[in-house]
XYZ file of C-alpha atoms in Angstrom:
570
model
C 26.943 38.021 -21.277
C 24.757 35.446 -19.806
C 24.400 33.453 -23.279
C 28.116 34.128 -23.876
C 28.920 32.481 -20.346
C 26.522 29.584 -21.288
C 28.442 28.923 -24.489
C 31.440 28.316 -22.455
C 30.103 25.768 -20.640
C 28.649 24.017 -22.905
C 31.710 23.855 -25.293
C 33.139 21.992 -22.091
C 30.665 19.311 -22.486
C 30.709 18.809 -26.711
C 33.849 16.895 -26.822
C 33.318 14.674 -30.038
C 29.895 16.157 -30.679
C 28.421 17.112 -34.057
C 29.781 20.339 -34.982
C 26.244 22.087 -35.603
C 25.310 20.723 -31.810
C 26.554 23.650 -30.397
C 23.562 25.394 -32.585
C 21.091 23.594 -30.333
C 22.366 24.429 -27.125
C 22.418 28.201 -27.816
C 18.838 27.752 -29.214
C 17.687 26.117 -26.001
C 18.806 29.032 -24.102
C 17.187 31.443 -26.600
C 14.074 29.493 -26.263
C 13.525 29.307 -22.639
C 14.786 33.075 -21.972
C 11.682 33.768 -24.869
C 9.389 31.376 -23.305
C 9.192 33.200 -19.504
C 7.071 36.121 -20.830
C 8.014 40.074 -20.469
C 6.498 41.668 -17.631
C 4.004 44.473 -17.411
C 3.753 46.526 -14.260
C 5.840 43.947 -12.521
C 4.360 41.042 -13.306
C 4.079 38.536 -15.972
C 2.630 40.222 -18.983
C -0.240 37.249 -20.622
C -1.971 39.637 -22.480
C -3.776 38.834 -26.373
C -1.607 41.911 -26.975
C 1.744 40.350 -26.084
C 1.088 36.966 -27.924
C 0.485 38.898 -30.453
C 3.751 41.001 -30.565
C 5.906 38.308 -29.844
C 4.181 35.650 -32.473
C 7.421 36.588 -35.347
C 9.950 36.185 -32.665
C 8.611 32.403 -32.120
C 7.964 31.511 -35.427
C 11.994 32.736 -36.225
C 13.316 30.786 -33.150
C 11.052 27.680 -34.129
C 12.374 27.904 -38.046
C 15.538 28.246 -36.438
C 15.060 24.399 -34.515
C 13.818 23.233 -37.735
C 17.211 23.970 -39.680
C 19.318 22.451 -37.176
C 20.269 19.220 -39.607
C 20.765 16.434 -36.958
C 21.395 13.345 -39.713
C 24.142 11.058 -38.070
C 23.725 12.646 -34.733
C 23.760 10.292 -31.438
C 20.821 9.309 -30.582
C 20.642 10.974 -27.130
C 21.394 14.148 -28.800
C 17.947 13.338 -31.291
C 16.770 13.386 -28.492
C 17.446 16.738 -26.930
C 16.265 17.942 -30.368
C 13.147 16.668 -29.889
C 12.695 17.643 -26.382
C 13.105 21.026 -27.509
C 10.594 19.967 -30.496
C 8.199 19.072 -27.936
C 8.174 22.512 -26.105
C 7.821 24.657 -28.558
C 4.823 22.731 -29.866
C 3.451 23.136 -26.304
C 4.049 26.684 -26.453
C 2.146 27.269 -29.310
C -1.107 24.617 -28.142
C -1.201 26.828 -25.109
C -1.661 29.552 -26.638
C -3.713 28.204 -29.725
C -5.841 25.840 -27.715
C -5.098 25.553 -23.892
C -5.289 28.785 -22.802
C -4.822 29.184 -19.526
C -4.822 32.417 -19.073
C -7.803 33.297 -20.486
C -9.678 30.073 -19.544
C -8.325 28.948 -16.304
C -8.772 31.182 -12.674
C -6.243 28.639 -11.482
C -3.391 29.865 -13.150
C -3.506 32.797 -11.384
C -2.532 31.222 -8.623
C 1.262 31.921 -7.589
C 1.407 30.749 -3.925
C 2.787 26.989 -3.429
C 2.835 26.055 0.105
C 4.379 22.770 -1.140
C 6.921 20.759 -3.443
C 5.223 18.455 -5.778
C 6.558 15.236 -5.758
C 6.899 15.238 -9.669
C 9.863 17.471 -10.966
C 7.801 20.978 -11.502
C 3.928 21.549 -9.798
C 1.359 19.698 -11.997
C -0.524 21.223 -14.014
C -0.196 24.723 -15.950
C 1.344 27.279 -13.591
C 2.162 30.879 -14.376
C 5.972 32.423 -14.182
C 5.394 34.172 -10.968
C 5.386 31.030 -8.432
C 6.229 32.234 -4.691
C 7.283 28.677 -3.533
C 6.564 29.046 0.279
C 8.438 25.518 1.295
C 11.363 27.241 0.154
C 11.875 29.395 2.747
C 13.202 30.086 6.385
C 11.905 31.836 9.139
C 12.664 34.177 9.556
C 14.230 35.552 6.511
C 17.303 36.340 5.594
C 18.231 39.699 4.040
C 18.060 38.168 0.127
C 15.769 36.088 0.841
C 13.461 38.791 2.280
C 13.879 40.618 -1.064
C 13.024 37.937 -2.626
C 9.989 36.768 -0.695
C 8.888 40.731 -0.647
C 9.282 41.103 -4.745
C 7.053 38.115 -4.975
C 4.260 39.428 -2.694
C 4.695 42.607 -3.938
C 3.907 41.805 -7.494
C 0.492 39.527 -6.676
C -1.755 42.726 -7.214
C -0.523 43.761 -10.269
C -1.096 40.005 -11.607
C -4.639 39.590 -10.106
C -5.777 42.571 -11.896
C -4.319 41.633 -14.878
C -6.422 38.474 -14.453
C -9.638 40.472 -14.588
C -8.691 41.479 -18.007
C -7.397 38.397 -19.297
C -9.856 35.945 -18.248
C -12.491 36.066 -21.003
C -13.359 32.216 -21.676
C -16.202 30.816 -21.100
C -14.977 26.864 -19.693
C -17.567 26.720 -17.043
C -16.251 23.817 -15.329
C -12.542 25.278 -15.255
C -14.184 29.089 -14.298
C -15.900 27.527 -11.463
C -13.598 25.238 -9.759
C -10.904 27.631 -10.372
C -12.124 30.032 -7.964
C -11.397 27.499 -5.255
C -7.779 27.753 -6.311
C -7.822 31.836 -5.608
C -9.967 30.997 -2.050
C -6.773 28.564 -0.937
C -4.714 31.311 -2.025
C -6.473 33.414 0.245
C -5.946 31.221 3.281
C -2.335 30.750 2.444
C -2.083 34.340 2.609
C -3.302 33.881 6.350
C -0.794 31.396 6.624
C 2.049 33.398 5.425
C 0.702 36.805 7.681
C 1.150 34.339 10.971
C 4.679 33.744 9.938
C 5.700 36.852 9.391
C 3.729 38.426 12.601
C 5.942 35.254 14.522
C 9.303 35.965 12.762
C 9.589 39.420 11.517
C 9.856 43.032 12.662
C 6.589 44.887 11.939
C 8.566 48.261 12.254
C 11.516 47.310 10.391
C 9.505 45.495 7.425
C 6.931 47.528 6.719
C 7.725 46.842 3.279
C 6.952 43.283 3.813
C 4.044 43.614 5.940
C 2.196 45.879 3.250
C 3.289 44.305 0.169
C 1.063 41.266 1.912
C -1.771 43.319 2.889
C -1.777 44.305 -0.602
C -2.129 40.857 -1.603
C -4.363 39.915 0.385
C -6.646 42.969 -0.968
C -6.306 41.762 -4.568
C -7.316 38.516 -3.668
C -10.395 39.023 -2.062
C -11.273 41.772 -5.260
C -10.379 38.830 -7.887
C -12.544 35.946 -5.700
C -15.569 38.937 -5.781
C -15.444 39.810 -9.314
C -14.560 35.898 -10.539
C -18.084 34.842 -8.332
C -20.405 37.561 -10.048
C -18.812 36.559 -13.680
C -19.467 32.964 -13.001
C -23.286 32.791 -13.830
C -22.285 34.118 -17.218
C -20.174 30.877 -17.410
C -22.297 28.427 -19.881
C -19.414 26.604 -22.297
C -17.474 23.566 -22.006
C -14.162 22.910 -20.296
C -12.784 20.233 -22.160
C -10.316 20.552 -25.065
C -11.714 17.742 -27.372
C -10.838 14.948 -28.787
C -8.410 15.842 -31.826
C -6.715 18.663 -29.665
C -6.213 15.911 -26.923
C -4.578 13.023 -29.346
C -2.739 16.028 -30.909
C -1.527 17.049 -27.285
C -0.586 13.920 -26.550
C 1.433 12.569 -29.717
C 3.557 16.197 -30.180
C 3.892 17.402 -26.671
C 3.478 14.530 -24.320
C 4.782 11.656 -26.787
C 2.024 9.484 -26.160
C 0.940 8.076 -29.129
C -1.961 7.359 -27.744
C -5.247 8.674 -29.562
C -8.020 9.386 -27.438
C -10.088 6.393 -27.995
C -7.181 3.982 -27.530
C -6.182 5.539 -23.596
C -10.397 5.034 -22.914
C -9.720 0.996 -24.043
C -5.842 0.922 -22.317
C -7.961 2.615 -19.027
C -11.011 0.769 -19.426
C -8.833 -2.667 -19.591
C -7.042 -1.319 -16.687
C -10.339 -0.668 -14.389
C -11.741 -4.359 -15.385
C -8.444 -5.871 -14.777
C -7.602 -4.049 -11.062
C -11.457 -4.865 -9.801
C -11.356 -8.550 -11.065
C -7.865 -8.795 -9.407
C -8.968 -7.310 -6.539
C -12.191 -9.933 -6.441
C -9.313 -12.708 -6.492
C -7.694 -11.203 -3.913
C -10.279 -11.210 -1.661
C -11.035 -14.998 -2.552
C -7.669 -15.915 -1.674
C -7.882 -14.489 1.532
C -10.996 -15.027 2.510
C -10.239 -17.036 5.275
C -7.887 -14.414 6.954
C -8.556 -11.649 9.576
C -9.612 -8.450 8.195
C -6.469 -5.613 8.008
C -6.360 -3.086 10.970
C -5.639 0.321 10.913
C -3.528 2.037 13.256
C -6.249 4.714 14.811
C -3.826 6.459 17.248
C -0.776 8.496 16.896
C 1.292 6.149 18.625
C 0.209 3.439 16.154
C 0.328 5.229 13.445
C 4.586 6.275 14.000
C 5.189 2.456 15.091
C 3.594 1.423 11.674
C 5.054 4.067 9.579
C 8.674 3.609 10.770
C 8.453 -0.524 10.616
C 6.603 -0.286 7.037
C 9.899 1.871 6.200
C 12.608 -0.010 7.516
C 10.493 -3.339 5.544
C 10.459 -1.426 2.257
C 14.052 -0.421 2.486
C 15.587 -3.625 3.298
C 12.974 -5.535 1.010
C 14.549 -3.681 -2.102
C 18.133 -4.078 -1.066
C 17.312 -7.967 0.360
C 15.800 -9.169 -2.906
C 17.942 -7.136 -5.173
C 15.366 -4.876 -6.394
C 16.970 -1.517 -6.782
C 20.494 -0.229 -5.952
C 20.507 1.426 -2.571
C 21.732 5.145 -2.492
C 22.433 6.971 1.176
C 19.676 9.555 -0.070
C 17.064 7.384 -0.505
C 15.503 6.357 2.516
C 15.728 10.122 4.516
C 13.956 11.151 1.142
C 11.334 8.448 1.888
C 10.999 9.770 5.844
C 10.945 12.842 4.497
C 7.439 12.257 3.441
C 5.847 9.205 5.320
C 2.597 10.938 6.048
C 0.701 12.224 9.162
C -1.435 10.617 11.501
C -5.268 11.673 10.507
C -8.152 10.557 12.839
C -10.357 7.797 11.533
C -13.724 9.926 10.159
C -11.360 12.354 8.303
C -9.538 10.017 6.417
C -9.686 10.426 2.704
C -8.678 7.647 0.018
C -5.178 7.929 -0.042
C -5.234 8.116 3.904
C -7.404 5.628 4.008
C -4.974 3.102 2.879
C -1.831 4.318 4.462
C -3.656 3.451 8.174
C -3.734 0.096 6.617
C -0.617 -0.574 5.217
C 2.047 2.229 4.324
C 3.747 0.116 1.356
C 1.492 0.393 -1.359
C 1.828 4.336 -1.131
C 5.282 3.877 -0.039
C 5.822 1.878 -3.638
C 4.483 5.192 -5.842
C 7.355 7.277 -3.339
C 9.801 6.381 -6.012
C 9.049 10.240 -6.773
C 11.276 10.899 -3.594
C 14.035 8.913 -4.486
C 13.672 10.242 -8.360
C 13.759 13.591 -6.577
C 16.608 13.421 -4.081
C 18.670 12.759 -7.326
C 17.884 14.787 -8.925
C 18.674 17.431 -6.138
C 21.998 15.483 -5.613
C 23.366 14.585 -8.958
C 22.400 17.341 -11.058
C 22.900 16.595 -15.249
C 25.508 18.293 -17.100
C 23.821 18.955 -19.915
C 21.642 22.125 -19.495
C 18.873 20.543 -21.350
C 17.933 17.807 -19.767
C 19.391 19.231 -15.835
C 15.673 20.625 -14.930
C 12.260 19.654 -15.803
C 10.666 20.006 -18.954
C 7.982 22.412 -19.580
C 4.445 21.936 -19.428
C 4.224 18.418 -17.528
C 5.988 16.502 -20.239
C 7.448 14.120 -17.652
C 4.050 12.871 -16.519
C 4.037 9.492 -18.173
C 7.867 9.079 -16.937
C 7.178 10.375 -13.254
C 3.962 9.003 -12.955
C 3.915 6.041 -14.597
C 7.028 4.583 -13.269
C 5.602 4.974 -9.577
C 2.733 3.472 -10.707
C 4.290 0.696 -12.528
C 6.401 -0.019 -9.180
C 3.488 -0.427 -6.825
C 2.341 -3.746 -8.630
C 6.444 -4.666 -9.208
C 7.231 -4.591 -6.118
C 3.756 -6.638 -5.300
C 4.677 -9.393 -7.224
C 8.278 -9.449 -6.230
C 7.177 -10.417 -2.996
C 6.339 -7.163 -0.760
C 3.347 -8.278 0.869
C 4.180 -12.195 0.966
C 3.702 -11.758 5.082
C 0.878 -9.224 4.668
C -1.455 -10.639 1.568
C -4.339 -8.377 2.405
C -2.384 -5.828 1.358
C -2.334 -6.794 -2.186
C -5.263 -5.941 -1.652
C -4.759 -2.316 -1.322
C -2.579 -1.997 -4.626
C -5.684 -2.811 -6.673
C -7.446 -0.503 -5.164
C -5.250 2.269 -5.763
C -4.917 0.865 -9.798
C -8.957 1.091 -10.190
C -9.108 4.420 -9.007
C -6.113 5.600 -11.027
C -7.859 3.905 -14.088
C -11.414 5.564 -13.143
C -10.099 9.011 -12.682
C -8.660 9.003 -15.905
C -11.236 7.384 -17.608
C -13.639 10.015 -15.953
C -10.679 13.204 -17.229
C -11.268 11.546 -20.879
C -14.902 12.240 -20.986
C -14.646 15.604 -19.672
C -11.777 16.198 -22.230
C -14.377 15.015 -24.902
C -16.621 17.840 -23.454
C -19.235 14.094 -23.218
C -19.502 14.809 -19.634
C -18.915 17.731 -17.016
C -16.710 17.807 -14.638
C -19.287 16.614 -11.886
C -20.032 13.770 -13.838
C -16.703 12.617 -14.493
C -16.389 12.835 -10.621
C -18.952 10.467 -10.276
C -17.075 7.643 -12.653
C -14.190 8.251 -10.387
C -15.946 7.423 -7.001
C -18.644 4.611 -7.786
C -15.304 2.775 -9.793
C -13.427 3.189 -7.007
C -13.898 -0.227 -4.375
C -15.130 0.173 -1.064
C -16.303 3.484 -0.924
C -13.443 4.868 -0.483
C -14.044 7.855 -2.359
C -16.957 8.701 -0.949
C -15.959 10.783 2.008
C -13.211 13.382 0.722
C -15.065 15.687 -1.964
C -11.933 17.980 -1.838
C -9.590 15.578 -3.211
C -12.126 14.784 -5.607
C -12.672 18.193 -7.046
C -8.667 18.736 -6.825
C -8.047 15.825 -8.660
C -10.713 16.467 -11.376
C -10.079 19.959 -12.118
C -6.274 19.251 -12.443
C -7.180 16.826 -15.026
C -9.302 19.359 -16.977
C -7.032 21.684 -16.432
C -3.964 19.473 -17.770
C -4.350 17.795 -20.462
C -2.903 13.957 -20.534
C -2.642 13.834 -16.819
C -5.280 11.845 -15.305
C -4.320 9.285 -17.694
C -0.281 9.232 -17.194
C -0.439 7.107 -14.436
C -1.912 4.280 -16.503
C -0.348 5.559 -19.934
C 2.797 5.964 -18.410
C 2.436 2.692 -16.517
C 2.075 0.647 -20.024
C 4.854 2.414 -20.836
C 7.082 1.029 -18.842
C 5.660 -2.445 -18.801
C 6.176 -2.309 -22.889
C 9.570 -1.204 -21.951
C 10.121 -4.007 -19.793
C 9.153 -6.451 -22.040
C 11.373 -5.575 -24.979
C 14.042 -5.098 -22.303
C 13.716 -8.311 -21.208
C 12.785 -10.440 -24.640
C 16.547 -8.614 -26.106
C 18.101 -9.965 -23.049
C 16.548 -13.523 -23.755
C 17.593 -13.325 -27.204
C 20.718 -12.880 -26.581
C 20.895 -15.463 -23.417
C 21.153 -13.314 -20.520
C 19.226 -13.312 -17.289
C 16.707 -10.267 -16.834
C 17.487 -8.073 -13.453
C 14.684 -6.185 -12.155
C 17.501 -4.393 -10.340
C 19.162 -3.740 -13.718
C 16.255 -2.871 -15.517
C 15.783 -0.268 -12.712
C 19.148 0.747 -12.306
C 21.300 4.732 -12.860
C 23.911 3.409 -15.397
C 26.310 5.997 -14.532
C 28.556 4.971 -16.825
C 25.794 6.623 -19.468
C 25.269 9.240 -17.070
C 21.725 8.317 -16.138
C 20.508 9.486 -13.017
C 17.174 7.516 -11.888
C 15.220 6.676 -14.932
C 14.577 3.089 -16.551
C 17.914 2.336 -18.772
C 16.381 1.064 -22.210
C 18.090 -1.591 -24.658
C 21.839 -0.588 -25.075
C 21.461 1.204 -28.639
C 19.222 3.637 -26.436
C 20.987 4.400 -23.323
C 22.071 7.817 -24.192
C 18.726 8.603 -25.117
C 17.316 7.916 -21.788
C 19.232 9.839 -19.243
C 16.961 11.391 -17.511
C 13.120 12.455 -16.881
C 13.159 14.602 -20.405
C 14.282 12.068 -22.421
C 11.838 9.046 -21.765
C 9.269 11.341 -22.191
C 9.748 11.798 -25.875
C 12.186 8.767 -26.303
C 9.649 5.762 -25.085
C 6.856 6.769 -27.746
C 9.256 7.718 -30.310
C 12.401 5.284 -30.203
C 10.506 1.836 -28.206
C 8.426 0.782 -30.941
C 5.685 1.549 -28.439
C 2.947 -0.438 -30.032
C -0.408 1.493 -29.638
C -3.434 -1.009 -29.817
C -5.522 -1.365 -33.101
C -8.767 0.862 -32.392
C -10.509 -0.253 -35.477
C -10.154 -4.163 -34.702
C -10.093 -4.159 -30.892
C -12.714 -1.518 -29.527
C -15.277 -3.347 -27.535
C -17.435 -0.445 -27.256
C -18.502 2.833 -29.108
C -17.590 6.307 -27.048
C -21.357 6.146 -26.458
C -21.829 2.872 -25.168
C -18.213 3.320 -23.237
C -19.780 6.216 -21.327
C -23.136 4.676 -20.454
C -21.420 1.718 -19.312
C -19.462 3.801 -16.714
């Protein structure tokens, strides 16, 4: 019924379609319904044992893709074939390579006490998520069914995790108890709430299916802390399996050595940038930060209303009613001085180079508002494949907007951006080695705080660890930032060398701009021929690698250093 239902729809949408497109909408469906797994005693069943079973159904529906002739097909509809490409082929590294659930204590994590500000939580998550910033307190009547069948199920996962966790990633083992220990504290979290909003006498169903929880999640922190000494192998997925990744899931074409050289370039550029910077303004004051509450709001709200009416002043973007509550939404807290980390550090300093990488929040808000027609491409695509979009773009937009003129009152604050750039580009060089198994997790830690200027990862060995271990955990996403930043800036450029060819003036505010006339929502529109293809998150993802030209650098003529020599260097 539900597939019928979906048909309907969808023959709404075809119009002057292919006739055989129809086949790939159906599929898509088919796929994703196959790709949440079955569950087993209530929970998600990740078993060897289910992989197994249901390795001929995935083969069939992945034949099935294959036949789907799409010769003379529109472009954007290439495209949602090769989204759906893209999927499947991360289905089957996870389970040939990745393995979460067998590596990974993390992924055994199902409480989220926050939204990411990407399009799905980074990194690999199972199909069990209790997403806590969803809900009201207290709860409603479905919505207490809800929240209770997702409590109630936690045991029945965590023991499952004592049976499917058999790797040996030491790094991943390790680190990934943390991720269980949070989930214990959120636990405490959620039992305030409900002791605050709810009825112990008329929920006891509520109250126990948490103390249950809470139970399992102590016995899986106990039994993953005496299996870690056992722990002795490497985290890291390699070099081939990363460039692999990265090409057939991701759509970076990208190999492994060439992101180290893009990343490397990137550190040497942001710190020499950052040394001209500071020559420029060497004869000006030293930046303040605002060390009291009070301080904090009055410089939060003014670097707000500046950002705002910069991009609508200058032309920069096209102002929607939904963008700047999306931007309050999120404009930080006030954190004393000596308990700042690195991405607080900055923000007492200047909000607008954060602010800049916010985009997220207005990507977000329309996504929430304007929702696509076209089933494929309305949510997010699996396994992070919008990294290099997501995080790239709000990358990319922090040095924009710089050079556009942001700071031209506030030139110390320029200052800021490269900071943020250098330790973007030494995290990810840092997630590379550890990928390469060439250095531990520790060690790439250390690239990522004595690259990063002023100290400023020095203090916070939390964020450090969290940033790390999401890196290891996900392949391709400590580099996206910068990847997906080059991205973009190729983008640009053969955006805006058409537009001289043919004569006509290049928009920043154009090259940002929703066409809706093509049905685009927030993403970059690309040369005309590839509108359609771009119309939202999905689509850049495999469309700038694939249909850009996206010119990779030449390793073998262009490679300063050897892996080696790279490494020692850091």
């Amino acid at each position: 019924m539900k597939l019928l239902i979906f048909i309907s729809i969808v023959g709404s949408l075809l119009g002057q379609n292919p006739s055989n497109y129809d086949r790939l909408q159906t599929l898509f469906v088919e796929w994703r319904e196959f790709e949440s797994p079955p569950l087993l005693k209530g929970a998600p069943d990740y078993t060897k044992k289910q992989f197994k079973k249901r390795q001929r159904s995935f083969n069939k529906i992945q034949k099935n893709l294959m036949s789907i002739d799409t010769t003379n097909w529109p472009k954007s509809m290439q495209v949602d074939w090769q989204i759906v490409e893209a999927e499947m082929k991360g289905y089957d590294f996870n389970q040939r390579i990745l393995k979460s659930w067998e590596r990974d204590p993390a992924f055994y994590q199902t409480i989220w006490m926050y939204q990411s500000d990407v399009p799905a939580h980074e990194g690999p998550v199972n199909h069990a998520v209790l997403e806590y910033w969803q809900y009201s307190f207290p709860l409603a009547l479905n919505a207490k069914e809800k929240f209770h069948k997702e409590l109630a199920l936690i045991p029945a996962f965590l023991k499952q995790a004592e049976e499917n966790l058999t790797g040996n990633a030491r790094d991943l083992w390790v680190a990934g108890i943390n991720n269980i220990r949070d989930q214990g504290d959120h636990l405490e979290i959620i039992e305030e709430t409900l002791d605050k909003f709810q009825d112990k006498n008329k929920d006891k169903k509520l109250f126990k299916a948490l103390e249950d929880a809470k139970k399992a999640n102590r016995k899986l922190i106990n039994w993953l802390e005496s299996e870690s000494p056992k722990k002795n192998g490497p985290s890291g997925i390699g070099k081939e399996n990363y460039t692999w990744y990265q090409k057939n899931v991701h759509r970076v074409t990208l190999t492994w050595e060439e992101e180290v050289q893009l990343l490397q370039r990137e550190l040497d550029r942001a710190w020499s940038s950052l040394k001209l910077e500071e020559e420029r303004n060497k004869k000006l004051p030293p930046m303040k930060s605002a060390d009291t509450p009070e301080d904090f709001a009055k410089l939060t709200d003014n670097a707000v209303k500046k950002m705002m009416k910069f991009l609508t002043d200058n032309e920069i973007m096209y102002i929607k009613d939904n963008m700047e509550p999306a931007l309050r939404e999120h404009v930080g807290s006030y954190v004393p001085k000596d308990e700042r980390n690195f991405f607080s550090i900055g923000l007492h300093y200047d909000p607008l180079p954060l602010y800049s990488h916010m985009y997220h929040w207005f990507d977000l808000a329309e996504v929430r508002d304007n929702p696509h027609d076209n089933p494929i491409r309305r949510g997010p695509p699996l396994y992070n494949m919008y990294d290099s979009k997501n995080e790239g773009i709000a990358t990319a937009v922090e040095e924009m907007f710089m050079h556009a003129g942001l700071y031209e009152d506030s030139p110390r604050s320029r200052e800021i951006v490269w900071i943020m750039l250098a330790q973007r580009a030494a995290r990810g060089l840092g997630s590379l080695y550890a990928h390469a198994n060439m250095m531990t997790m520790a060690e790439a830690g250390q690239v990522h705080v004595k690259w990063t200027p002023r100290g400023w990862m020095e203090r916070e060995p939390h964020l450090l660890q969290f940033e790390q271990h999401l890196y290891l955990r996900q392949p391709g996403y400590g580099t996206c930032y910068v990847t997906g930043k080059y991205l973009i800036e190729n983008l640009m450029a053969e955006y805006a060398e058409k537009l001289e060819t043919e004569n006509k003036p290049f928009s920043i505010k154009e090259f940002l701009n929703a066409d809706p006339e093509q049905g685009m929502h927030y993403d970059v529109p690309l040369e005309k021929q590839f509108a359609e293809a771009c119309e939202d998150i999905a689509d850049r993802v495999s469309n700038m690698a694939d249909n850009l030209h996206y010119k990779a650098m030449d390793r073998q003529s262009s490679q300063a250093w050897t892996d080696a020599e790279n490494k020692d260097r850091l």
